[in-house]
PDB file of N, CA and C in Angstrom:
ATOM      1  N   MET A 229     -22.419   0.986 -62.121  1.00 79.00           N
ATOM      2  CA  MET A 229     -22.329   0.339 -60.820  1.00 79.00           C
ATOM      3  C   MET A 229     -21.228   0.978 -59.972  1.00 79.00           C
ATOM      4  N   LEU A 230     -20.147   1.392 -60.612  1.00 91.00           N
ATOM      5  CA  LEU A 230     -19.045   2.016 -59.896  1.00 91.00           C
ATOM      6  C   LEU A 230     -19.498   3.316 -59.229  1.00 91.00           C
ATOM      7  N   ILE A 231     -20.312   4.079 -59.933  1.00 94.00           N
ATOM      8  CA  ILE A 231     -20.815   5.333 -59.364  1.00 94.00           C
ATOM      9  C   ILE A 231     -21.715   5.038 -58.171  1.00 94.00           C
ATOM     10  N   PHE A 232     -22.554   4.018 -58.292  1.00 94.00           N
ATOM     11  CA  PHE A 232     -23.424   3.633 -57.172  1.00 94.00           C
ATOM     12  C   PHE A 232     -22.590   3.287 -55.940  1.00 94.00           C
ATOM     13  N   THR A 233     -21.538   2.533 -56.144  1.00 94.00           N
ATOM     14  CA  THR A 233     -20.656   2.148 -55.034  1.00 94.00           C
ATOM     15  C   THR A 233     -20.011   3.373 -54.398  1.00 94.00           C
ATOM     16  N   LYS A 234     -19.565   4.301 -55.217  1.00 96.00           N
ATOM     17  CA  LYS A 234     -18.958   5.529 -54.692  1.00 96.00           C
ATOM     18  C   LYS A 234     -19.979   6.316 -53.872  1.00 96.00           C
ATOM     19  N   VAL A 235     -21.197   6.426 -54.398  1.00 96.00           N
ATOM     20  CA  VAL A 235     -22.248   7.158 -53.680  1.00 96.00           C
ATOM     21  C   VAL A 235     -22.560   6.461 -52.359  1.00 96.00           C
ATOM     22  N   ILE A 236     -22.655   5.139 -52.373  1.00 95.00           N
ATOM     23  CA  ILE A 236     -22.894   4.388 -51.128  1.00 95.00           C
ATOM     24  C   ILE A 236     -21.785   4.690 -50.124  1.00 95.00           C
ATOM     25  N   ASN A 237     -20.542   4.613 -50.562  1.00 96.00           N
ATOM     26  CA  ASN A 237     -19.411   4.881 -49.660  1.00 96.00           C
ATOM     27  C   ASN A 237     -19.472   6.294 -49.086  1.00 96.00           C
ATOM     28  N   ASP A 238     -19.823   7.266 -49.916  1.00 96.00           N
ATOM     29  CA  ASP A 238     -19.956   8.651 -49.433  1.00 96.00           C
ATOM     30  C   ASP A 238     -21.034   8.762 -48.368  1.00 96.00           C
ATOM     31  N   GLN A 239     -22.155   8.114 -48.606  1.00 96.00           N
ATOM     32  CA  GLN A 239     -23.259   8.186 -47.646  1.00 96.00           C
ATOM     33  C   GLN A 239     -22.942   7.431 -46.360  1.00 96.00           C
ATOM     34  N   VAL A 240     -22.206   6.332 -46.487  1.00 95.00           N
ATOM     35  CA  VAL A 240     -21.802   5.581 -45.291  1.00 95.00           C
ATOM     36  C   VAL A 240     -20.873   6.436 -44.431  1.00 95.00           C
ATOM     37  N   ARG A 241     -20.010   7.212 -45.068  1.00 96.00           N
ATOM     38  CA  ARG A 241     -19.146   8.117 -44.294  1.00 96.00           C
ATOM     39  C   ARG A 241     -19.971   9.140 -43.530  1.00 96.00           C
ATOM     40  N   LEU A 242     -21.092   9.548 -44.110  1.00 96.00           N
ATOM     41  CA  LEU A 242     -21.948  10.539 -43.450  1.00 96.00           C
ATOM     42  C   LEU A 242     -22.854   9.929 -42.378  1.00 96.00           C
ATOM     43  N   TYR A 243     -23.442   8.766 -42.670  1.00 95.00           N
ATOM     44  CA  TYR A 243     -24.490   8.208 -41.815  1.00 95.00           C
ATOM     45  C   TYR A 243     -24.137   6.871 -41.166  1.00 95.00           C
ATOM     46  N   GLY A 244     -22.958   6.352 -41.469  1.00 93.00           N
ATOM     47  CA  GLY A 244     -22.613   5.025 -40.967  1.00 93.00           C
ATOM     48  C   GLY A 244     -23.314   3.967 -41.805  1.00 93.00           C
ATOM     49  N   ARG A 245     -23.147   2.734 -41.405  1.00 92.00           N
ATOM     50  CA  ARG A 245     -23.781   1.624 -42.137  1.00 92.00           C
ATOM     51  C   ARG A 245     -25.225   1.487 -41.691  1.00 92.00           C
ATOM     52  N   THR A 246     -26.037   2.391 -42.178  1.00 93.00           N
ATOM     53  CA  THR A 246     -27.433   2.462 -41.753  1.00 93.00           C
ATOM     54  C   THR A 246     -28.367   2.450 -42.953  1.00 93.00           C
ATOM     55  N   ARG A 247     -29.623   2.222 -42.654  1.00 94.00           N
ATOM     56  CA  ARG A 247     -30.668   2.281 -43.677  1.00 94.00           C
ATOM     57  C   ARG A 247     -30.707   3.678 -44.285  1.00 94.00           C
ATOM     58  N   GLN A 248     -30.522   4.704 -43.468  1.00 96.00           N
ATOM     59  CA  GLN A 248     -30.542   6.075 -43.960  1.00 96.00           C
ATOM     60  C   GLN A 248     -29.465   6.296 -45.028  1.00 96.00           C
ATOM     61  N   ALA A 249     -28.282   5.734 -44.814  1.00 96.00           N
ATOM     62  CA  ALA A 249     -27.207   5.868 -45.800  1.00 96.00           C
ATOM     63  C   ALA A 249     -27.617   5.257 -47.132  1.00 96.00           C
ATOM     64  N   VAL A 250     -28.254   4.107 -47.096  1.00 96.00           N
ATOM     65  CA  VAL A 250     -28.677   3.426 -48.324  1.00 96.00           C
ATOM     66  C   VAL A 250     -29.778   4.223 -49.018  1.00 96.00           C
ATOM     67  N   VAL A 251     -30.751   4.663 -48.250  1.00 96.00           N
ATOM     68  CA  VAL A 251     -31.862   5.429 -48.822  1.00 96.00           C
ATOM     69  C   VAL A 251     -31.345   6.726 -49.444  1.00 96.00           C
ATOM     70  N   GLU A 252     -30.433   7.407 -48.757  1.00 97.00           N
ATOM     71  CA  GLU A 252     -29.859   8.638 -49.302  1.00 97.00           C
ATOM     72  C   GLU A 252     -29.066   8.353 -50.573  1.00 97.00           C
ATOM     73  N   ALA A 253     -28.312   7.272 -50.582  1.00 97.00           N
ATOM     74  CA  ALA A 253     -27.529   6.911 -51.765  1.00 97.00           C
ATOM     75  C   ALA A 253     -28.446   6.638 -52.953  1.00 97.00           C
ATOM     76  N   ILE A 254     -29.537   5.939 -52.711  1.00 96.00           N
ATOM     77  CA  ILE A 254     -30.500   5.664 -53.778  1.00 96.00           C
ATOM     78  C   ILE A 254     -31.093   6.971 -54.297  1.00 96.00           C
ATOM     79  N   HIS A 255     -31.420   7.852 -53.381  1.00 97.00           N
ATOM     80  CA  HIS A 255     -31.972   9.156 -53.758  1.00 97.00           C
ATOM     81  C   HIS A 255     -30.978   9.932 -54.629  1.00 97.00           C
ATOM     82  N   VAL A 256     -29.719   9.980 -54.214  1.00 97.00           N
ATOM     83  CA  VAL A 256     -28.677  10.678 -54.978  1.00 97.00           C
ATOM     84  C   VAL A 256     -28.529  10.049 -56.359  1.00 97.00           C
ATOM     85  N   CYS A 257     -28.470   8.734 -56.408  1.00 96.00           N
ATOM     86  CA  CYS A 257     -28.297   8.047 -57.694  1.00 96.00           C
ATOM     87  C   CYS A 257     -29.467   8.307 -58.636  1.00 96.00           C
ATOM     88  N   LYS A 258     -30.669   8.246 -58.104  1.00 96.00           N
ATOM     89  CA  LYS A 258     -31.834   8.503 -58.958  1.00 96.00           C
ATOM     90  C   LYS A 258     -31.801   9.937 -59.483  1.00 96.00           C
ATOM     91  N   ASN A 259     -31.399  10.887 -58.634  1.00 96.00           N
ATOM     92  CA  ASN A 259     -31.308  12.283 -59.074  1.00 96.00           C
ATOM     93  C   ASN A 259     -30.222  12.484 -60.136  1.00 96.00           C
ATOM     94  N   GLN A 260     -29.184  11.671 -60.079  1.00 96.00           N
ATOM     95  CA  GLN A 260     -28.084  11.771 -61.048  1.00 96.00           C
ATOM     96  C   GLN A 260     -28.281  10.819 -62.235  1.00 96.00           C
ATOM     97  N   ASN A 261     -29.430  10.184 -62.271  1.00 96.00           N
ATOM     98  CA  ASN A 261     -29.775   9.244 -63.346  1.00 96.00           C
ATOM     99  C   ASN A 261     -28.799   8.054 -63.410  1.00 96.00           C
ATOM    100  N   VAL A 262     -28.357   7.615 -62.238  1.00 95.00           N
ATOM    101  CA  VAL A 262     -27.478   6.444 -62.126  1.00 95.00           C
ATOM    102  C   VAL A 262     -28.351   5.269 -61.700  1.00 95.00           C
ATOM    103  N   LEU A 263     -28.471   4.283 -62.565  1.00 95.00           N
ATOM    104  CA  LEU A 263     -29.301   3.105 -62.300  1.00 95.00           C
ATOM    105  C   LEU A 263     -30.734   3.496 -61.935  1.00 95.00           C
ATOM    106  N   LYS A 264     -31.196   4.609 -62.451  1.00 95.00           N
ATOM    107  CA  LYS A 264     -32.483   5.179 -62.049  1.00 95.00           C
ATOM    108  C   LYS A 264     -33.641   4.204 -62.204  1.00 95.00           C
ATOM    109  N   GLU A 265     -33.787   3.628 -63.387  1.00 95.00           N
ATOM    110  CA  GLU A 265     -34.914   2.719 -63.621  1.00 95.00           C
ATOM    111  C   GLU A 265     -34.851   1.510 -62.699  1.00 95.00           C
ATOM    112  N   TYR A 266     -33.663   0.958 -62.562  1.00 95.00           N
ATOM    113  CA  TYR A 266     -33.499  -0.213 -61.700  1.00 95.00           C
ATOM    114  C   TYR A 266     -33.837   0.138 -60.257  1.00 95.00           C
ATOM    115  N   LEU A 267     -33.302   1.255 -59.782  1.00 96.00           N
ATOM    116  CA  LEU A 267     -33.538   1.648 -58.390  1.00 96.00           C
ATOM    117  C   LEU A 267     -35.000   1.990 -58.141  1.00 96.00           C
ATOM    118  N   GLU A 268     -35.647   2.576 -59.120  1.00 94.00           N
ATOM    119  CA  GLU A 268     -37.071   2.888 -58.946  1.00 94.00           C
ATOM    120  C   GLU A 268     -37.916   1.628 -58.866  1.00 94.00           C
ATOM    121  N   SER A 269     -37.555   0.613 -59.631  1.00 96.00           N
ATOM    122  CA  SER A 269     -38.365  -0.604 -59.648  1.00 96.00           C
ATOM    123  C   SER A 269     -38.007  -1.577 -58.520  1.00 96.00           C
ATOM    124  N   ARG A 270     -36.813  -1.448 -57.947  1.00 96.00           N
ATOM    125  CA  ARG A 270     -36.371  -2.420 -56.946  1.00 96.00           C
ATOM    126  C   ARG A 270     -35.769  -1.762 -55.697  1.00 96.00           C
ATOM    127  N   GLU A 271     -36.249  -0.605 -55.361  1.00 95.00           N
ATOM    128  CA  GLU A 271     -35.663   0.142 -54.249  1.00 95.00           C
ATOM    129  C   GLU A 271     -35.675  -0.645 -52.945  1.00 95.00           C
ATOM    130  N   LYS A 272     -36.798  -1.227 -52.584  1.00 96.00           N
ATOM    131  CA  LYS A 272     -36.883  -1.976 -51.321  1.00 96.00           C
ATOM    132  C   LYS A 272     -35.896  -3.143 -51.320  1.00 96.00           C
ATOM    133  N   GLU A 273     -35.814  -3.830 -52.444  1.00 96.00           N
ATOM    134  CA  GLU A 273     -34.895  -4.961 -52.565  1.00 96.00           C
ATOM    135  C   GLU A 273     -33.443  -4.507 -52.403  1.00 96.00           C
ATOM    136  N   VAL A 274     -33.086  -3.392 -53.022  1.00 95.00           N
ATOM    137  CA  VAL A 274     -31.722  -2.863 -52.914  1.00 95.00           C
ATOM    138  C   VAL A 274     -31.417  -2.478 -51.468  1.00 95.00           C
ATOM    139  N   VAL A 275     -32.361  -1.825 -50.822  1.00 95.00           N
ATOM    140  CA  VAL A 275     -32.171  -1.446 -49.412  1.00 95.00           C
ATOM    141  C   VAL A 275     -31.951  -2.699 -48.563  1.00 95.00           C
ATOM    142  N   ASP A 276     -32.802  -3.700 -48.739  1.00 95.00           N
ATOM    143  CA  ASP A 276     -32.676  -4.936 -47.958  1.00 95.00           C
ATOM    144  C   ASP A 276     -31.334  -5.617 -48.200  1.00 95.00           C
ATOM    145  N   ILE A 277     -30.899  -5.675 -49.460  1.00 95.00           N
ATOM    146  CA  ILE A 277     -29.619  -6.312 -49.782  1.00 95.00           C
ATOM    147  C   ILE A 277     -28.467  -5.551 -49.147  1.00 95.00           C
ATOM    148  N   MET A 278     -28.493  -4.225 -49.259  1.00 95.00           N
ATOM    149  CA  MET A 278     -27.392  -3.421 -48.706  1.00 95.00           C
ATOM    150  C   MET A 278     -27.332  -3.544 -47.174  1.00 95.00           C
ATOM    151  N   ILE A 279     -28.467  -3.554 -46.528  1.00 95.00           N
ATOM    152  CA  ILE A 279     -28.481  -3.703 -45.064  1.00 95.00           C
ATOM    153  C   ILE A 279     -27.942  -5.074 -44.685  1.00 95.00           C
ATOM    154  N   THR A 280     -28.311  -6.098 -45.431  1.00 94.00           N
ATOM    155  CA  THR A 280     -27.779  -7.443 -45.184  1.00 94.00           C
ATOM    156  C   THR A 280     -26.271  -7.458 -45.359  1.00 94.00           C
ATOM    157  N   LEU A 281     -25.778  -6.813 -46.412  1.00 94.00           N
ATOM    158  CA  LEU A 281     -24.325  -6.745 -46.629  1.00 94.00           C
ATOM    159  C   LEU A 281     -23.633  -5.995 -45.496  1.00 94.00           C
ATOM    160  N   PHE A 282     -24.233  -4.907 -45.031  1.00 93.00           N
ATOM    161  CA  PHE A 282     -23.664  -4.166 -43.904  1.00 93.00           C
ATOM    162  C   PHE A 282     -23.572  -5.068 -42.679  1.00 93.00           C
ATOM    163  N   ASP A 283     -24.657  -5.809 -42.406  1.00 93.00           N
ATOM    164  CA  ASP A 283     -24.679  -6.694 -41.242  1.00 93.00           C
ATOM    165  C   ASP A 283     -23.624  -7.787 -41.363  1.00 93.00           C
ATOM    166  N   GLN A 284     -23.520  -8.395 -42.547  1.00 94.00           N
ATOM    167  CA  GLN A 284     -22.525  -9.447 -42.758  1.00 94.00           C
ATOM    168  C   GLN A 284     -21.115  -8.897 -42.608  1.00 94.00           C
ATOM    169  N   ASN A 285     -20.886  -7.708 -43.126  1.00 92.00           N
ATOM    170  CA  ASN A 285     -19.569  -7.088 -43.030  1.00 92.00           C
ATOM    171  C   ASN A 285     -19.210  -6.816 -41.573  1.00 92.00           C
ATOM    172  N   GLU A 286     -20.180  -6.360 -40.793  1.00 91.00           N
ATOM    173  CA  GLU A 286     -19.940  -6.087 -39.377  1.00 91.00           C
ATOM    174  C   GLU A 286     -19.595  -7.373 -38.627  1.00 91.00           C
ATOM    175  N   VAL A 287     -20.314  -8.440 -38.908  1.00 93.00           N
ATOM    176  CA  VAL A 287     -20.039  -9.731 -38.273  1.00 93.00           C
ATOM    177  C   VAL A 287     -18.640 -10.211 -38.651  1.00 93.00           C
ATOM    178  N   LEU A 288     -18.285 -10.081 -39.918  1.00 94.00           N
ATOM    179  CA  LEU A 288     -16.962 -10.492 -40.379  1.00 94.00           C
ATOM    180  C   LEU A 288     -15.866  -9.662 -39.715  1.00 94.00           C
ATOM    181  N   GLU A 289     -16.059  -8.355 -39.631  1.00 93.00           N
ATOM    182  CA  GLU A 289     -15.067  -7.497 -38.976  1.00 93.00           C
ATOM    183  C   GLU A 289     -14.916  -7.861 -37.501  1.00 93.00           C
ATOM    184  N   ASP A 290     -16.024  -8.138 -36.828  1.00 93.00           N
ATOM    185  CA  ASP A 290     -15.964  -8.559 -35.418  1.00 93.00           C
ATOM    186  C   ASP A 290     -15.201  -9.865 -35.271  1.00 93.00           C
ATOM    187  N   TYR A 291     -15.459 -10.799 -36.179  1.00 94.00           N
ATOM    188  CA  TYR A 291     -14.772 -12.088 -36.136  1.00 94.00           C
ATOM    189  C   TYR A 291     -13.268 -11.908 -36.341  1.00 94.00           C
ATOM    190  N   ILE A 292     -12.901 -11.106 -37.326  1.00 95.00           N
ATOM    191  CA  ILE A 292     -11.482 -10.874 -37.612  1.00 95.00           C
ATOM    192  C   ILE A 292     -10.806 -10.197 -36.429  1.00 95.00           C
ATOM    193  N   ALA A 293     -11.450  -9.199 -35.850  1.00 94.00           N
ATOM    194  CA  ALA A 293     -10.878  -8.508 -34.690  1.00 94.00           C
ATOM    195  C   ALA A 293     -10.710  -9.469 -33.520  1.00 94.00           C
ATOM    196  N   SER A 294     -11.702 -10.311 -33.305  1.00 95.00           N
ATOM    197  CA  SER A 294     -11.634 -11.292 -32.226  1.00 95.00           C
ATOM    198  C   SER A 294     -10.501 -12.285 -32.456  1.00 95.00           C
ATOM    199  N   ASP A 295     -10.369 -12.744 -33.692  1.00 96.00           N
ATOM    200  CA  ASP A 295      -9.309 -13.690 -34.031  1.00 96.00           C
ATOM    201  C   ASP A 295      -7.931 -13.050 -33.850  1.00 96.00           C
ATOM    202  N   ARG A 296      -7.783 -11.813 -34.282  1.00 95.00           N
ATOM    203  CA  ARG A 296      -6.505 -11.106 -34.108  1.00 95.00           C
ATOM    204  C   ARG A 296      -6.161 -10.945 -32.634  1.00 95.00           C
ATOM    205  N   ARG A 297      -7.167 -10.591 -31.837  1.00 96.00           N
ATOM    206  CA  ARG A 297      -6.960 -10.417 -30.397  1.00 96.00           C
ATOM    207  C   ARG A 297      -6.543 -11.743 -29.760  1.00 96.00           C
ATOM    208  N   GLU A 298      -7.202 -12.821 -30.162  1.00 97.00           N
ATOM    209  CA  GLU A 298      -6.871 -14.152 -29.639  1.00 97.00           C
ATOM    210  C   GLU A 298      -5.434 -14.537 -30.001  1.00 97.00           C
ATOM    211  N   GLN A 299      -5.044 -14.275 -31.240  1.00 97.00           N
ATOM    212  CA  GLN A 299      -3.670 -14.574 -31.664  1.00 97.00           C
ATOM    213  C   GLN A 299      -2.664 -13.716 -30.905  1.00 97.00           C
ATOM    214  N   ALA A 300      -3.012 -12.455 -30.678  1.00 97.00           N
ATOM    215  CA  ALA A 300      -2.124 -11.563 -29.926  1.00 97.00           C
ATOM    216  C   ALA A 300      -1.979 -12.044 -28.482  1.00 97.00           C
ATOM    217  N   GLN A 301      -3.050 -12.521 -27.895  1.00 97.00           N
ATOM    218  CA  GLN A 301      -2.988 -13.044 -26.529  1.00 97.00           C
ATOM    219  C   GLN A 301      -2.063 -14.256 -26.459  1.00 97.00           C
ATOM    220  N   LYS A 302      -2.183 -15.144 -27.426  1.00 97.00           N
ATOM    221  CA  LYS A 302      -1.304 -16.317 -27.456  1.00 97.00           C
ATOM    222  C   LYS A 302       0.151 -15.901 -27.614  1.00 97.00           C
ATOM    223  N   SER A 303       0.388 -14.955 -28.504  1.00 97.00           N
ATOM    224  CA  SER A 303       1.748 -14.464 -28.715  1.00 97.00           C
ATOM    225  C   SER A 303       2.296 -13.819 -27.456  1.00 97.00           C
ATOM    226  N   ALA A 304       1.472 -13.019 -26.778  1.00 97.00           N
ATOM    227  CA  ALA A 304       1.908 -12.360 -25.551  1.00 97.00           C
ATOM    228  C   ALA A 304       2.313 -13.393 -24.497  1.00 97.00           C
ATOM    229  N   LYS A 305       1.513 -14.415 -24.349  1.00 97.00           N
ATOM    230  CA  LYS A 305       1.822 -15.460 -23.362  1.00 97.00           C
ATOM    231  C   LYS A 305       3.104 -16.197 -23.727  1.00 97.00           C
ATOM    232  N   ASN A 306       3.271 -16.478 -25.003  1.00 97.00           N
ATOM    233  CA  ASN A 306       4.478 -17.166 -25.469  1.00 97.00           C
ATOM    234  C   ASN A 306       5.719 -16.294 -25.249  1.00 97.00           C
ATOM    235  N   LEU A 307       5.626 -15.033 -25.620  1.00 97.00           N
ATOM    236  CA  LEU A 307       6.761 -14.125 -25.440  1.00 97.00           C
ATOM    237  C   LEU A 307       7.105 -13.958 -23.965  1.00 97.00           C
ATOM    238  N   TYR A 308       6.086 -13.818 -23.131  1.00 97.00           N
ATOM    239  CA  TYR A 308       6.317 -13.640 -21.687  1.00 97.00           C
ATOM    240  C   TYR A 308       6.969 -14.888 -21.093  1.00 97.00           C
ATOM    241  N   ALA A 309       6.526 -16.052 -21.564  1.00 97.00           N
ATOM    242  CA  ALA A 309       7.128 -17.309 -21.093  1.00 97.00           C
ATOM    243  C   ALA A 309       8.596 -17.407 -21.492  1.00 97.00           C
ATOM    244  N   ASN A 310       8.975 -16.658 -22.523  1.00 97.00           N
ATOM    245  CA  ASN A 310      10.364 -16.631 -22.975  1.00 97.00           C
ATOM    246  C   ASN A 310      11.100 -15.390 -22.469  1.00 97.00           C
ATOM    247  N   ASN A 311      10.598 -14.834 -21.377  1.00 97.00           N
ATOM    248  CA  ASN A 311      11.240 -13.735 -20.658  1.00 97.00           C
ATOM    249  C   ASN A 311      11.334 -12.418 -21.423  1.00 97.00           C
ATOM    250  N   VAL A 312      10.417 -12.197 -22.355  1.00 97.00           N
ATOM    251  CA  VAL A 312      10.375 -10.903 -23.032  1.00 97.00           C
ATOM    252  C   VAL A 312       9.623  -9.938 -22.117  1.00 97.00           C
ATOM    253  N   PRO A 313      10.180  -8.752 -21.867  1.00 97.00           N
ATOM    254  CA  PRO A 313       9.517  -7.790 -20.970  1.00 97.00           C
ATOM    255  C   PRO A 313       8.146  -7.358 -21.496  1.00 97.00           C
ATOM    256  N   VAL A 314       7.242  -7.092 -20.572  1.00 97.00           N
ATOM    257  CA  VAL A 314       5.865  -6.740 -20.905  1.00 97.00           C
ATOM    258  C   VAL A 314       5.807  -5.507 -21.813  1.00 97.00           C
ATOM    259  N   ASP A 315       6.633  -4.501 -21.546  1.00 97.00           N
ATOM    260  CA  ASP A 315       6.578  -3.297 -22.375  1.00 97.00           C
ATOM    261  C   ASP A 315       6.994  -3.581 -23.826  1.00 97.00           C
ATOM    262  N   ILE A 316       7.933  -4.498 -24.015  1.00 97.00           N
ATOM    263  CA  ILE A 316       8.354  -4.876 -25.359  1.00 97.00           C
ATOM    264  C   ILE A 316       7.237  -5.671 -26.045  1.00 97.00           C
ATOM    265  N   ILE A 317       6.589  -6.546 -25.302  1.00 97.00           N
ATOM    266  CA  ILE A 317       5.464  -7.317 -25.849  1.00 97.00           C
ATOM    267  C   ILE A 317       4.363  -6.360 -26.300  1.00 97.00           C
ATOM    268  N   ALA A 318       4.041  -5.402 -25.432  1.00 97.00           N
ATOM    269  CA  ALA A 318       2.978  -4.441 -25.744  1.00 97.00           C
ATOM    270  C   ALA A 318       3.309  -3.667 -27.017  1.00 97.00           C
ATOM    271  N   LYS A 319       4.514  -3.176 -27.099  1.00 97.00           N
ATOM    272  CA  LYS A 319       4.924  -2.403 -28.265  1.00 97.00           C
ATOM    273  C   LYS A 319       4.904  -3.267 -29.533  1.00 97.00           C
ATOM    274  N   SER A 320       5.385  -4.485 -29.417  1.00 96.00           N
ATOM    275  CA  SER A 320       5.451  -5.394 -30.569  1.00 96.00           C
ATOM    276  C   SER A 320       4.069  -5.765 -31.090  1.00 96.00           C
ATOM    277  N   LEU A 321       3.132  -5.954 -30.193  1.00 97.00           N
ATOM    278  CA  LEU A 321       1.794  -6.403 -30.582  1.00 97.00           C
ATOM    279  C   LEU A 321       0.819  -5.247 -30.817  1.00 97.00           C
ATOM    280  N   GLY A 322       1.217  -4.029 -30.420  1.00 96.00           N
ATOM    281  CA  GLY A 322       0.357  -2.870 -30.649  1.00 96.00           C
ATOM    282  C   GLY A 322      -0.759  -2.714 -29.645  1.00 96.00           C
ATOM    283  N   TYR A 323      -0.545  -3.222 -28.439  1.00 96.00           N
ATOM    284  CA  TYR A 323      -1.523  -3.075 -27.364  1.00 96.00           C
ATOM    285  C   TYR A 323      -0.865  -2.335 -26.206  1.00 96.00           C
ATOM    286  N   SER A 324      -1.677  -1.817 -25.299  1.00 96.00           N
ATOM    287  CA  SER A 324      -1.124  -1.119 -24.142  1.00 96.00           C
ATOM    288  C   SER A 324      -0.537  -2.129 -23.154  1.00 96.00           C
ATOM    289  N   VAL A 325       0.365  -1.640 -22.316  1.00 96.00           N
ATOM    290  CA  VAL A 325       0.962  -2.475 -21.272  1.00 96.00           C
ATOM    291  C   VAL A 325      -0.134  -3.016 -20.361  1.00 96.00           C
ATOM    292  N   GLN A 326      -1.128  -2.192 -20.070  1.00 95.00           N
ATOM    293  CA  GLN A 326      -2.224  -2.611 -19.192  1.00 95.00           C
ATOM    294  C   GLN A 326      -2.986  -3.791 -19.784  1.00 95.00           C
ATOM    295  N   VAL A 327      -3.239  -3.751 -21.064  1.00 96.00           N
ATOM    296  CA  VAL A 327      -3.959  -4.856 -21.720  1.00 96.00           C
ATOM    297  C   VAL A 327      -3.117  -6.126 -21.658  1.00 96.00           C
ATOM    298  N   ILE A 328      -1.858  -6.018 -21.974  1.00 96.00           N
ATOM    299  CA  ILE A 328      -0.967  -7.183 -21.945  1.00 96.00           C
ATOM    300  C   ILE A 328      -0.899  -7.754 -20.530  1.00 96.00           C
ATOM    301  N   GLU A 329      -0.786  -6.893 -19.542  1.00 96.00           N
ATOM    302  CA  GLU A 329      -0.730  -7.365 -18.145  1.00 96.00           C
ATOM    303  C   GLU A 329      -2.013  -8.105 -17.765  1.00 96.00           C
ATOM    304  N   LYS A 330      -3.168  -7.636 -18.246  1.00 95.00           N
ATOM    305  CA  LYS A 330      -4.437  -8.334 -17.989  1.00 95.00           C
ATOM    306  C   LYS A 330      -4.426  -9.709 -18.639  1.00 95.00           C
ATOM    307  N   TRP A 331      -3.986  -9.763 -19.897  1.00 95.00           N
ATOM    308  CA  TRP A 331      -3.940 -11.041 -20.612  1.00 95.00           C
ATOM    309  C   TRP A 331      -3.037 -12.037 -19.901  1.00 95.00           C
ATOM    310  N   LEU A 332      -1.949 -11.531 -19.327  1.00 96.00           N
ATOM    311  CA  LEU A 332      -0.988 -12.410 -18.669  1.00 96.00           C
ATOM    312  C   LEU A 332      -1.370 -12.720 -17.225  1.00 96.00           C
ATOM    313  N   GLY A 333      -2.444 -12.107 -16.763  1.00 94.00           N
ATOM    314  CA  GLY A 333      -2.888 -12.346 -15.386  1.00 94.00           C
ATOM    315  C   GLY A 333      -2.016 -11.666 -14.359  1.00 94.00           C
ATOM    316  N   LEU A 334      -1.321 -10.611 -14.743  1.00 93.00           N
ATOM    317  CA  LEU A 334      -0.426  -9.908 -13.833  1.00 93.00           C
ATOM    318  C   LEU A 334      -1.145  -8.864 -12.994  1.00 93.00           C
ATOM    319  N   VAL A 335      -2.354  -8.516 -13.384  1.00 85.00           N
ATOM    320  CA  VAL A 335      -3.168  -7.561 -12.630  1.00 85.00           C
ATOM    321  C   VAL A 335      -4.550  -8.183 -12.458  1.00 85.00           C
ATOM    322  N   PRO A 336      -5.226  -7.858 -11.359  1.00 72.00           N
ATOM    323  CA  PRO A 336      -6.572  -8.395 -11.181  1.00 72.00           C
ATOM    324  C   PRO A 336      -7.520  -7.860 -12.254  1.00 72.00           C
ATOM    325  N   GLN A 337      -8.339  -8.755 -12.795  1.00 60.00           N
ATOM    326  CA  GLN A 337      -9.317  -8.339 -13.819  1.00 60.00           C
ATOM    327  C   GLN A 337     -10.584  -7.900 -13.131  1.00 60.00           C
ATOM    328  N   VAL A 338     -11.094  -6.772 -13.584  1.00 60.00           N
ATOM    329  CA  VAL A 338     -12.279  -6.176 -12.981  1.00 60.00           C
ATOM    330  C   VAL A 338     -13.517  -6.672 -13.664  1.00 60.00           C
TER     331      VAL A 338
END
């Protein structure tokens, strides 16, 4: 199973989280006799499961990024209310000054 995971990761680096990456990984594994019998008998099922996992992972990553951004916005507003300069807020939170200024309503949003 560890080899299968490594092959999947290699293919994802080449093709992204796509069906092609999964199909290529299965092809590589079968050629290397890794889970060959299982993959031959359940290839469609494995592809469907991996695509579902990719989709779930993408949704989770989007949620985490959104939550981090929301927390950073709250922190920026709190720091600004306590007279911390915008450039220091930006540096502390890892965002550009322009982004922080938008969050704080200091520049018109387009």
